[in-house]
């Protein structure tokens, strides 16, 4: 009698535990299957490599991952921790800290796909004297690290000889993400002669986070303005804060200008930095260009028209418009269905392949449903030939159709910065799952 009094609650608790464990394993397995189906199996940056012989299945890593609330990153499969959503891992590294048995190592790349990491000295200078690298490009992701490195790299640059000449800049800062932004404020504080060049807008990768994304960071010190106190905020609030700082400090950034080359100056130490709009003579270059690369262009006539953009900022701005979205990944599919949700839109999604194999099932299903309901048109095996003010020419199966059009969004991925670094003479090491 007494035994069953204790045994029943224990058995009930055990049954509850086993049920919730099975449910968690099912959802982890599903996340892993989805990642495999969408070929999203490669982590973009630093990520955990889990030694399954050491893992005791305590789930501390799963619970510690700050991204876990919005996507499956880590999950338990057969009682062991696995990286079930590799492409969702952004390298917080909280899992490694949480693991009680040291089963996690943080590594770059995988056996199948290497990641190119430029070699950078502790003062952030590369093997090319005068070219410095800070932020995620150097391998260390996260906003706070980027801010810290941007400041430290500028401190190293301000110790160089040959600064302060009136015929050239002291430093050209390339990129205005967290690293480039902090570096620019640092350069302003150190009274360096500098210019910051950004191909897009302020904020770098942060400006591309999904709307309302919860940003987990750690407080960091920005030059001139002092402490950036955020630990948990939203993308919008963080960008608003940075924009406010840029306004108050009168920081000038050359937006919508892309650096295309860096060559040694004809005489003495220094460089000529070439961009899509101009060229700049400088003593040093600080590359804070992250790892997202430059958006891939279509290379067709009319692409320079202002109606062509490379990312969706706000679907509402396309109300009542005829929009062409080009691409087959998640960002293209998300752009297409979110614009189709706006009243009065006519959306065409053009993709060069026969199926959307590189997108998550959730997005594929939504696009298929919208296409069935006539809310958007999918044109597979197609390519855009020309873009005009009021139309686009799309080729499919050898036939070219002229379609009325008000706006084009190209989501065709990015060109990684490795080639650009190598051309500048910077040594790059390819890591295959090593620290
Ligand atoms: C989905 C996602 C979620 C994340 N969430 C978090 C989070 O919650 N907390 C956190 O701390 N970190 C997070 N991160 C990581 C964080 O965003 C990055 O580590 C950080 O933005 C890196 O800063 P950066 O300045 O080095 O590079 P970036 O932010 O990538 O900025 C680089 C800038 O350089 C510009 N650029 C590139 N090439 C050129 C060129 N040739 N000419 C001119 N400009 C150029 C780019 O346009 C870009 O603006 C997340 C990342 C992703 C992808
Ligand atoms: S924290 Fe370590 S031991 Fe616990 S599940 Fe994760 S990898 Fe395994």
Tab-separated table of C-alpha atoms and ligand atoms in Angstrom:
chain	number	residue	atom	x	y	z
A	1	UNK	CA	0.000	0.000	0.000
A	2	UNK	CA	2.710	2.439	1.122
A	3	UNK	CA	4.863	1.351	-1.798
A	4	UNK	CA	2.152	2.092	-4.362
A	5	UNK	CA	1.552	5.493	-2.702
A	6	UNK	CA	5.125	6.450	-3.673
A	7	UNK	CA	5.361	4.358	-6.824
A	8	UNK	CA	2.351	5.899	-8.609
A	9	UNK	CA	3.614	9.514	-8.590
A	10	UNK	CA	7.131	8.350	-9.491
A	11	UNK	CA	5.812	6.318	-12.426
A	12	UNK	CA	3.579	9.234	-13.486
A	13	UNK	CA	6.539	11.646	-13.380
A	14	UNK	CA	8.710	9.206	-15.288
A	15	UNK	CA	6.008	8.745	-17.937
A	16	UNK	CA	5.680	12.553	-18.279
A	17	UNK	CA	9.439	12.912	-18.597
A	18	UNK	CA	9.676	10.161	-21.208
A	19	UNK	CA	6.781	11.657	-23.169
A	20	UNK	CA	8.276	15.142	-23.262
A	21	UNK	CA	11.703	13.686	-24.102
A	22	UNK	CA	10.182	11.752	-27.017
A	23	UNK	CA	8.383	14.911	-28.223
A	24	UNK	CA	11.631	16.898	-28.062
A	25	UNK	CA	13.482	14.177	-29.968
A	26	UNK	CA	10.748	14.131	-32.645
A	27	UNK	CA	10.939	17.879	-33.154
A	28	UNK	CA	14.783	17.794	-33.230
A	29	UNK	CA	14.646	14.995	-35.785
A	30	UNK	CA	12.143	16.919	-37.897
A	31	UNK	CA	14.343	20.044	-37.785
A	32	UNK	CA	17.333	17.970	-38.929
A	33	UNK	CA	15.319	16.375	-41.754
A	34	UNK	CA	14.119	19.804	-42.901
A	35	UNK	CA	17.668	21.166	-42.889
A	36	UNK	CA	18.824	18.157	-44.938
A	37	UNK	CA	15.927	18.470	-47.407
A	38	UNK	CA	16.723	22.159	-47.969
A	39	UNK	CA	20.502	21.437	-48.207
A	40	UNK	CA	20.997	23.809	-45.264
A	41	UNK	CA	23.605	21.653	-43.623
A	42	UNK	CA	26.583	23.978	-43.503
A	43	UNK	CA	27.043	26.354	-40.548
A	44	UNK	CA	28.014	29.828	-41.806
A	45	UNK	CA	30.565	30.592	-39.093
A	46	UNK	CA	31.965	29.343	-35.780
A	47	UNK	CA	29.822	26.426	-34.555
A	48	UNK	CA	29.869	23.555	-32.057
A	49	UNK	CA	31.436	20.220	-32.896
A	50	UNK	CA	30.028	17.769	-30.353
A	51	UNK	CA	32.014	14.769	-29.166
A	52	UNK	CA	29.240	12.177	-28.851
A	53	UNK	CA	31.443	9.855	-26.821
A	54	UNK	CA	31.690	12.508	-24.110
A	55	UNK	CA	28.113	13.866	-24.299
A	56	UNK	CA	26.005	12.759	-21.323
A	57	UNK	CA	22.776	14.119	-22.803
A	58	UNK	CA	22.094	16.746	-20.131
A	59	UNK	CA	20.598	19.286	-22.653
A	60	UNK	CA	22.449	22.205	-21.033
A	61	UNK	CA	23.767	23.252	-24.455
A	62	UNK	CA	20.278	23.219	-26.011
A	63	UNK	CA	18.939	25.370	-23.182
A	64	UNK	CA	21.888	27.768	-23.276
A	65	UNK	CA	21.695	28.576	-27.017
A	66	UNK	CA	20.248	32.118	-27.358
A	67	UNK	CA	18.952	31.405	-30.893
A	68	UNK	CA	16.977	28.356	-29.811
A	69	UNK	CA	13.803	30.337	-29.052
A	70	UNK	CA	13.428	31.350	-32.704
A	71	UNK	CA	14.856	28.309	-34.578
A	72	UNK	CA	15.994	24.812	-33.784
A	73	UNK	CA	19.791	24.999	-33.629
A	74	UNK	CA	20.750	22.229	-31.208
A	75	UNK	CA	18.550	19.252	-30.387
A	76	UNK	CA	18.692	15.863	-28.710
A	77	UNK	CA	18.731	12.781	-30.903
A	78	UNK	CA	18.959	9.371	-29.264
A	79	UNK	CA	19.945	11.057	-26.027
A	80	UNK	CA	22.887	12.993	-27.480
A	81	UNK	CA	23.181	16.657	-28.469
A	82	UNK	CA	23.323	17.333	-32.210
A	83	UNK	CA	23.540	20.455	-34.352
A	84	UNK	CA	20.142	19.949	-36.006
A	85	UNK	CA	19.853	23.386	-37.658
A	86	UNK	CA	23.423	24.133	-38.758
A	87	UNK	CA	22.579	27.154	-40.888
A	88	UNK	CA	20.792	28.769	-37.919
A	89	UNK	CA	23.943	28.703	-35.767
A	90	UNK	CA	25.544	32.138	-35.579
A	91	UNK	CA	28.415	31.279	-33.245
A	92	UNK	CA	27.272	32.565	-29.848
A	93	UNK	CA	29.368	29.796	-28.267
A	94	UNK	CA	27.067	29.649	-25.211
A	95	UNK	CA	26.712	25.881	-25.699
A	96	UNK	CA	30.422	25.303	-25.129
A	97	UNK	CA	30.354	27.298	-21.899
A	98	UNK	CA	27.262	25.408	-20.690
A	99	UNK	CA	28.564	21.888	-21.336
A	100	UNK	CA	29.582	20.327	-17.995
A	101	UNK	CA	31.790	17.618	-19.561
A	102	UNK	CA	33.659	19.681	-22.153
A	103	UNK	CA	32.111	17.734	-25.029
A	104	UNK	CA	31.875	20.814	-27.285
A	105	UNK	CA	34.597	22.400	-29.356
A	106	UNK	CA	33.928	25.518	-31.432
A	107	UNK	CA	35.163	25.094	-35.009
A	108	UNK	CA	35.049	26.690	-38.466
A	109	UNK	CA	33.861	24.841	-41.555
A	110	UNK	CA	33.049	21.172	-41.864
A	111	UNK	CA	34.812	18.183	-43.421
A	112	UNK	CA	32.778	18.742	-46.595
A	113	UNK	CA	32.882	22.501	-46.859
A	114	UNK	CA	35.826	24.611	-45.828
A	115	UNK	CA	35.559	28.168	-44.555
A	116	UNK	CA	38.114	30.737	-45.610
A	117	UNK	CA	39.541	32.681	-42.693
A	118	UNK	CA	42.129	35.399	-43.385
A	119	UNK	CA	45.248	35.272	-41.258
A	120	UNK	CA	45.259	38.252	-38.897
A	121	UNK	CA	47.854	39.211	-36.272
A	122	UNK	CA	46.854	40.154	-32.691
A	123	UNK	CA	46.928	43.852	-33.688
A	124	UNK	CA	44.482	43.033	-36.549
A	125	UNK	CA	47.035	43.651	-39.302
A	126	UNK	CA	47.097	41.068	-42.106
A	127	UNK	CA	50.189	39.731	-43.862
A	128	UNK	CA	49.963	42.838	-46.097
A	129	UNK	CA	51.404	45.649	-43.935
A	130	UNK	CA	48.833	48.452	-43.722
A	131	UNK	CA	45.743	46.284	-44.415
A	132	UNK	CA	43.801	45.419	-41.269
A	133	UNK	CA	40.771	43.181	-40.698
A	134	UNK	CA	38.232	43.343	-37.860
A	135	UNK	CA	34.865	41.789	-37.078
A	136	UNK	CA	33.266	38.672	-38.469
A	137	UNK	CA	35.486	38.548	-41.560
A	138	UNK	CA	38.386	37.605	-39.269
A	139	UNK	CA	36.368	34.660	-37.939
A	140	UNK	CA	35.008	36.127	-34.712
A	141	UNK	CA	31.264	36.747	-35.077
A	142	UNK	CA	28.785	38.558	-32.832
A	143	UNK	CA	28.001	42.231	-32.443
A	144	UNK	CA	29.991	42.892	-29.302
A	145	UNK	CA	33.130	41.214	-30.657
A	146	UNK	CA	32.812	43.183	-33.900
A	147	UNK	CA	32.501	46.474	-31.968
A	148	UNK	CA	35.503	45.659	-29.774
A	149	UNK	CA	37.669	44.566	-32.686
A	150	UNK	CA	36.728	47.605	-34.785
A	151	UNK	CA	37.925	49.890	-31.963
A	152	UNK	CA	41.115	47.931	-31.340
A	153	UNK	CA	42.030	47.814	-35.029
A	154	UNK	CA	41.722	51.604	-35.248
A	155	UNK	CA	43.903	51.944	-32.139
A	156	UNK	CA	46.584	49.886	-33.974
A	157	UNK	CA	46.191	51.973	-37.131
A	158	UNK	CA	46.577	55.224	-35.198
A	159	UNK	CA	50.084	54.018	-34.159
A	160	UNK	CA	51.281	53.692	-37.788
A	161	UNK	CA	53.866	56.059	-39.226
A	162	UNK	CA	53.074	58.347	-42.159
A	163	UNK	CA	49.660	59.501	-40.865
A	164	UNK	CA	48.250	63.020	-41.198
A	165	UNK	CA	49.343	63.733	-44.768
A	166	UNK	CA	47.011	66.160	-46.522
A	167	UNK	CA	47.189	64.354	-49.884
A	168	UNK	CA	45.623	61.117	-48.652
A	169	UNK	CA	43.454	59.520	-46.003
A	170	UNK	CA	44.975	57.861	-42.946
A	171	UNK	CA	42.547	54.975	-43.255
A	172	UNK	CA	39.732	53.820	-45.518
A	173	UNK	CA	37.211	51.804	-43.490
A	174	UNK	CA	35.297	49.349	-45.664
A	175	UNK	CA	31.865	48.320	-44.332
A	176	UNK	CA	29.543	49.954	-41.798
A	177	UNK	CA	28.330	46.952	-39.814
A	178	UNK	CA	29.011	46.910	-36.049
A	179	UNK	CA	32.802	46.616	-36.596
A	180	UNK	CA	33.035	49.379	-39.219
A	181	UNK	CA	30.677	51.628	-37.262
A	182	UNK	CA	32.713	51.339	-34.043
A	183	UNK	CA	35.940	51.725	-36.038
A	184	UNK	CA	34.623	54.905	-37.685
A	185	UNK	CA	33.726	56.417	-34.307
A	186	UNK	CA	37.181	55.382	-33.065
A	187	UNK	CA	38.828	57.044	-36.060
A	188	UNK	CA	36.780	60.181	-35.414
A	189	UNK	CA	37.848	60.185	-31.759
A	190	UNK	CA	41.519	59.656	-32.690
A	191	UNK	CA	41.182	62.539	-35.197
A	192	UNK	CA	42.306	60.358	-38.083
A	193	UNK	CA	41.668	61.421	-41.678
A	194	UNK	CA	39.285	58.669	-42.699
A	195	UNK	CA	36.451	57.717	-45.002
A	196	UNK	CA	33.942	54.909	-44.421
A	197	UNK	CA	32.544	53.177	-47.481
A	198	UNK	CA	29.460	50.956	-47.324
A	199	UNK	CA	27.806	49.182	-50.257
A	200	UNK	CA	24.447	49.095	-48.508
A	201	UNK	CA	23.157	50.802	-45.335
A	202	UNK	CA	24.256	51.288	-41.705
A	203	UNK	CA	24.224	48.184	-39.510
A	204	UNK	CA	25.636	45.494	-41.809
A	205	UNK	CA	24.204	42.043	-41.174
A	206	UNK	CA	22.011	43.431	-38.376
A	207	UNK	CA	20.066	45.488	-40.953
A	208	UNK	CA	19.273	42.189	-42.724
A	209	UNK	CA	17.927	40.365	-39.667
A	210	UNK	CA	14.265	39.381	-39.991
A	211	UNK	CA	11.850	42.059	-38.798
A	212	UNK	CA	11.507	42.125	-34.993
A	213	UNK	CA	14.374	39.650	-34.465
A	214	UNK	CA	15.407	39.427	-30.849
A	215	UNK	CA	19.071	40.424	-30.682
A	216	UNK	CA	21.112	38.894	-27.891
A	217	UNK	CA	24.312	40.748	-27.213
A	218	UNK	CA	26.549	41.980	-24.431
A	219	UNK	CA	27.193	45.572	-23.383
A	220	UNK	CA	30.012	47.201	-25.343
A	221	UNK	CA	31.741	50.552	-25.230
A	222	UNK	CA	31.397	52.732	-28.326
A	223	UNK	CA	34.001	55.464	-28.866
A	224	UNK	CA	32.708	59.038	-28.223
A	225	UNK	CA	29.243	57.939	-27.021
A	226	UNK	CA	30.184	55.455	-24.293
A	227	UNK	CA	28.346	52.329	-23.195
A	228	UNK	CA	25.969	50.479	-25.496
A	229	UNK	CA	23.992	48.898	-22.680
A	230	UNK	CA	21.885	46.383	-24.597
A	231	UNK	CA	21.819	42.725	-23.652
A	232	UNK	CA	18.505	41.797	-25.219
A	233	UNK	CA	16.880	44.095	-27.749
A	234	UNK	CA	15.290	44.061	-31.177
A	235	UNK	CA	16.913	44.649	-34.517
A	236	UNK	CA	14.868	47.833	-34.974
A	237	UNK	CA	15.830	49.343	-31.592
A	238	UNK	CA	19.512	48.586	-32.116
A	239	UNK	CA	19.520	50.140	-35.582
A	240	UNK	CA	17.616	53.178	-34.298
A	241	UNK	CA	20.255	53.607	-31.569
A	242	UNK	CA	23.123	53.400	-34.070
A	243	UNK	CA	21.388	55.801	-36.448
A	244	UNK	CA	20.914	58.216	-33.536
A	245	UNK	CA	24.626	57.963	-32.688
A	246	UNK	CA	25.592	58.510	-36.343
A	247	UNK	CA	23.350	61.596	-36.419
A	248	UNK	CA	24.635	63.051	-33.129
A	249	UNK	CA	28.297	62.512	-33.962
A	250	UNK	CA	27.769	63.632	-37.592
A	251	UNK	CA	29.472	60.499	-38.783
A	252	UNK	CA	29.590	60.549	-42.565
A	253	UNK	CA	29.431	57.220	-44.367
A	254	UNK	CA	29.573	56.898	-48.152
A	255	UNK	CA	26.565	54.609	-48.606
A	256	UNK	CA	25.721	52.641	-51.754
A	257	UNK	CA	29.363	52.596	-52.745
A	258	UNK	CA	31.217	49.290	-53.065
A	259	UNK	CA	34.957	48.775	-52.776
A	260	UNK	CA	36.117	46.761	-55.772
A	261	UNK	CA	39.907	46.701	-55.382
A	262	UNK	CA	42.902	47.593	-53.223
A	263	UNK	CA	46.282	48.124	-54.877
A	264	UNK	CA	49.594	49.291	-53.407
A	265	UNK	CA	50.226	53.009	-53.963
A	266	UNK	CA	52.803	53.778	-56.660
A	267	UNK	CA	55.213	55.307	-54.110
A	268	UNK	CA	55.865	54.452	-50.441
A	269	UNK	CA	53.603	52.692	-47.946
A	270	UNK	CA	49.956	53.155	-48.786
A	271	UNK	CA	47.132	52.023	-51.068
A	272	UNK	CA	44.707	53.086	-53.742
A	273	UNK	CA	41.213	51.890	-52.910
A	274	UNK	CA	38.934	51.656	-55.924
A	275	UNK	CA	35.165	51.754	-55.562
A	276	UNK	CA	32.121	51.708	-57.820
A	277	UNK	CA	32.053	55.524	-57.606
A	278	UNK	CA	35.591	56.798	-57.020
A	279	UNK	CA	39.102	55.985	-55.840
A	280	UNK	CA	40.902	56.955	-52.619
A	281	UNK	CA	44.559	57.250	-51.661
A	282	UNK	CA	45.230	56.077	-48.127
A	283	UNK	CA	47.958	55.035	-45.705
A	284	UNK	CA	45.931	52.061	-44.349
A	285	UNK	CA	42.806	50.056	-45.089
A	286	UNK	CA	40.525	48.503	-42.469
A	287	UNK	CA	38.309	45.750	-43.846
A	288	UNK	CA	35.184	45.278	-41.740
A	289	UNK	CA	33.175	43.653	-44.500
A	290	UNK	CA	31.759	40.656	-42.595
A	291	UNK	CA	31.187	37.322	-44.295
A	292	UNK	CA	27.872	37.860	-46.105
A	293	UNK	CA	29.615	39.119	-49.218
A	294	UNK	CA	28.177	41.218	-51.983
A	295	UNK	CA	24.724	40.468	-53.428
A	296	UNK	CA	24.937	38.476	-56.648
A	297	UNK	CA	23.723	40.555	-59.587
A	298	UNK	CA	21.870	39.308	-62.660
A	299	UNK	CA	24.175	41.100	-65.075
A	300	UNK	CA	21.328	42.055	-67.438
A	301	UNK	CA	20.542	45.347	-69.172
A	302	UNK	CA	18.466	47.659	-66.973
A	303	UNK	CA	19.739	46.249	-63.669
A	304	UNK	CA	21.022	49.688	-62.660
A	305	UNK	CA	17.443	51.088	-62.587
A	306	UNK	CA	16.424	52.325	-59.136
A	307	UNK	CA	13.474	49.913	-59.022
A	308	UNK	CA	15.917	46.967	-58.722
A	309	UNK	CA	16.913	46.058	-55.155
A	310	UNK	CA	18.746	43.117	-53.604
A	311	UNK	CA	16.741	42.656	-50.426
A	312	UNK	CA	13.229	43.173	-49.184
A	313	UNK	CA	13.067	45.827	-46.488
A	314	UNK	CA	9.332	46.310	-46.118
A	315	UNK	CA	6.685	44.347	-48.025
A	316	UNK	CA	4.129	47.119	-47.457
A	317	UNK	CA	5.987	49.485	-49.744
A	318	UNK	CA	4.961	47.250	-52.674
A	319	UNK	CA	1.185	47.623	-52.146
A	320	UNK	CA	-0.653	47.819	-55.464
A	321	UNK	CA	2.517	47.073	-57.465
A	322	UNK	CA	3.601	44.501	-60.042
A	323	UNK	CA	6.683	42.899	-58.531
A	324	UNK	CA	9.211	40.404	-59.882
A	325	UNK	CA	11.191	38.401	-57.303
A	326	UNK	CA	14.210	36.495	-58.628
A	327	UNK	CA	15.720	33.545	-56.761
A	328	UNK	CA	14.907	30.196	-55.203
A	329	UNK	CA	16.207	30.349	-51.639
A	330	UNK	CA	14.352	31.204	-48.460
A	331	UNK	CA	14.782	34.964	-48.802
A	332	UNK	CA	13.316	34.926	-52.335
A	333	UNK	CA	10.360	32.772	-51.291
A	334	UNK	CA	9.737	34.822	-48.145
A	335	UNK	CA	9.878	38.055	-50.180
A	336	UNK	CA	7.439	36.640	-52.759
A	337	UNK	CA	4.790	35.467	-50.313
A	338	UNK	CA	5.038	38.464	-48.007
A	339	UNK	CA	4.574	40.864	-50.952
A	340	UNK	CA	1.699	38.711	-52.240
A	341	UNK	CA	0.049	39.315	-48.826
A	342	UNK	CA	-0.119	43.042	-49.601
A	343	UNK	CA	-3.335	44.296	-51.199
A	344	UNK	CA	-3.348	44.851	-54.952
A	345	UNK	CA	0.024	43.224	-55.684
A	346	UNK	CA	0.814	41.026	-58.679
A	347	UNK	CA	3.867	38.923	-57.861
A	348	UNK	CA	5.991	36.776	-60.167
A	349	UNK	CA	8.672	34.513	-58.673
A	350	UNK	CA	11.275	33.603	-61.293
A	351	UNK	CA	13.841	30.857	-60.592
A	352	UNK	CA	16.410	29.348	-62.922
A	353	UNK	CA	15.996	25.737	-61.682
A	354	UNK	CA	13.115	23.277	-61.935
A	355	UNK	CA	12.267	23.177	-58.197
A	356	UNK	CA	12.864	25.101	-54.972
A	357	UNK	CA	15.207	22.558	-53.436
A	358	UNK	CA	17.216	25.113	-51.453
A	359	UNK	CA	14.352	26.484	-49.362
A	360	UNK	CA	12.681	25.376	-46.144
A	361	UNK	CA	9.537	23.238	-46.537
A	362	UNK	CA	7.533	25.934	-44.682
A	363	UNK	CA	8.346	28.506	-47.392
A	364	UNK	CA	7.979	26.028	-50.265
A	365	UNK	CA	4.541	24.970	-49.033
A	366	UNK	CA	3.407	28.553	-48.651
A	367	UNK	CA	4.561	29.541	-52.137
A	368	UNK	CA	2.927	26.450	-53.660
A	369	UNK	CA	-0.336	27.210	-51.858
A	370	UNK	CA	-0.263	30.865	-52.970
A	371	UNK	CA	0.458	29.783	-56.566
A	372	UNK	CA	-2.485	27.341	-56.485
A	373	UNK	CA	-4.745	30.090	-55.158
A	374	UNK	CA	-3.531	32.464	-57.897
A	375	UNK	CA	-2.010	34.866	-55.345
A	376	UNK	CA	1.392	34.725	-57.065
A	377	UNK	CA	2.870	33.233	-60.236
A	378	UNK	CA	5.864	30.906	-60.163
A	379	UNK	CA	8.001	30.755	-63.314
A	380	UNK	CA	10.520	27.918	-62.988
A	381	UNK	CA	13.405	27.198	-65.410
A	382	UNK	CA	13.392	30.869	-66.277
A	383	UNK	CA	15.859	33.735	-66.495
A	384	UNK	CA	15.467	37.485	-66.607
A	385	UNK	CA	16.828	38.925	-69.843
A	386	UNK	CA	16.161	42.663	-69.584
A	387	UNK	CA	14.695	45.152	-67.130
A	388	UNK	CA	12.856	48.254	-68.349
A	389	UNK	CA	11.132	51.115	-66.471
A	390	UNK	CA	7.675	49.564	-66.925
A	391	UNK	CA	8.378	45.913	-67.832
A	392	UNK	CA	10.739	42.941	-67.610
A	393	UNK	CA	11.678	40.354	-70.229
A	394	UNK	CA	11.617	36.792	-68.850
A	395	UNK	CA	12.786	33.776	-70.819
A	396	UNK	CA	11.283	30.337	-70.202
A	397	UNK	CA	11.763	27.286	-72.431
A	398	UNK	CA	13.322	29.392	-75.179
A	399	UNK	CA	10.432	31.879	-75.301
A	400	UNK	CA	10.808	35.456	-74.099
A	401	UNK	CA	7.764	37.131	-72.540
A	402	UNK	CA	7.422	40.863	-71.811
A	403	UNK	CA	5.646	41.376	-68.488
A	404	UNK	CA	4.465	44.669	-66.994
A	405	UNK	CA	6.522	45.483	-63.904
A	406	UNK	CA	7.011	48.178	-61.255
A	407	UNK	CA	9.735	46.645	-59.051
A	408	UNK	CA	12.353	43.883	-59.044
A	409	UNK	CA	13.840	42.139	-55.995
A	410	UNK	CA	16.888	40.001	-56.721
A	411	UNK	CA	17.595	37.384	-54.000
A	412	UNK	CA	20.234	35.366	-55.769
A	413	UNK	CA	22.697	34.911	-52.905
A	414	UNK	CA	26.011	36.610	-52.303
A	415	UNK	CA	29.551	36.536	-53.657
A	416	UNK	CA	31.874	35.745	-50.751
A	417	UNK	CA	34.755	38.134	-50.089
A	418	UNK	CA	37.530	35.517	-50.449
A	419	UNK	CA	38.426	36.418	-54.036
A	420	UNK	CA	38.627	40.073	-53.132
A	421	UNK	CA	40.980	39.324	-50.213
A	422	UNK	CA	43.240	37.117	-52.304
A	423	UNK	CA	43.478	39.781	-55.020
A	424	UNK	CA	44.667	42.224	-52.354
A	425	UNK	CA	47.409	39.701	-51.445
A	426	UNK	CA	45.912	38.694	-48.076
A	427	UNK	CA	46.676	35.133	-46.992
A	428	UNK	CA	43.551	33.097	-46.415
A	429	UNK	CA	43.421	29.746	-44.639
A	430	UNK	CA	40.657	27.244	-45.397
A	431	UNK	CA	39.394	25.520	-42.246
A	432	UNK	CA	37.650	22.152	-42.465
A	433	UNK	CA	36.049	21.717	-39.046
A	434	UNK	CA	38.978	23.013	-37.030
A	435	UNK	CA	39.278	25.749	-34.430
B	1	LIG	C1	20.393	35.670	-38.748
B	1	LIG	C2	21.486	36.205	-37.859
B	1	LIG	C3	21.228	36.505	-36.549
B	1	LIG	C4	22.220	37.015	-35.710
B	1	LIG	N1	21.907	37.321	-34.429
B	1	LIG	C5	22.872	37.854	-33.618
B	1	LIG	C6	22.579	38.193	-32.264
B	1	LIG	O1	21.463	38.035	-31.765
B	1	LIG	N2	23.605	38.703	-31.518
B	1	LIG	C7	24.862	38.887	-32.007
B	1	LIG	O2	25.734	39.355	-31.260
B	1	LIG	N3	25.151	38.580	-33.294
B	1	LIG	C8	24.200	38.064	-34.101
B	1	LIG	N4	24.513	37.731	-35.397
B	1	LIG	C9	25.895	37.908	-35.864
B	1	LIG	C10	26.182	39.405	-36.161
B	1	LIG	O3	25.168	39.948	-36.975
B	1	LIG	C11	27.527	39.538	-36.870
B	1	LIG	O4	28.509	38.810	-36.169
B	1	LIG	C12	27.960	40.997	-36.953
B	1	LIG	O5	26.994	41.748	-37.661
B	1	LIG	C13	29.325	41.095	-37.653
B	1	LIG	O6	29.650	42.444	-37.784
B	1	LIG	P1	30.700	42.969	-38.875
B	1	LIG	O7	30.710	44.437	-38.740
B	1	LIG	O8	31.956	42.219	-38.749
B	1	LIG	O9	30.092	42.530	-40.295
B	1	LIG	P2	28.681	42.811	-40.957
B	1	LIG	O10	27.651	43.130	-39.936
B	1	LIG	O11	28.423	41.676	-41.864
B	1	LIG	O12	28.923	44.145	-41.813
B	1	LIG	C14	29.731	44.145	-42.945
B	1	LIG	C15	29.353	45.341	-43.817
B	1	LIG	O13	30.302	45.463	-44.881
B	1	LIG	C16	29.632	45.839	-46.065
B	1	LIG	N5	30.451	45.416	-47.213
B	1	LIG	C17	30.780	44.146	-47.574
B	1	LIG	N6	31.555	44.154	-48.677
B	1	LIG	C18	31.714	45.469	-49.017
B	1	LIG	C19	32.413	46.123	-50.069
B	1	LIG	N7	33.142	45.453	-50.971
B	1	LIG	N8	32.338	47.486	-50.132
B	1	LIG	C20	31.630	48.203	-49.206
B	1	LIG	N9	30.956	47.626	-48.185
B	1	LIG	C21	31.016	46.279	-48.087
B	1	LIG	C22	28.318	45.073	-45.987
B	1	LIG	O14	27.327	45.659	-46.800
B	1	LIG	C23	27.992	45.177	-44.491
B	1	LIG	O15	27.198	46.312	-44.228
B	1	LIG	C24	23.535	37.210	-36.230
B	1	LIG	C25	23.799	36.906	-37.570
B	1	LIG	C26	22.799	36.398	-38.381
B	1	LIG	C27	23.108	36.088	-39.834
B	2	LIG	S1	25.865	20.272	-22.709
B	2	LIG	FE1	27.495	18.808	-23.317
B	2	LIG	S2	26.922	16.906	-22.276
B	2	LIG	FE2	25.096	18.201	-22.155
B	2	LIG	S3	23.901	17.607	-24.013
B	2	LIG	FE3	25.177	19.340	-24.664
B	2	LIG	S4	27.052	18.397	-25.513
B	2	LIG	FE4	25.987	16.787	-24.323
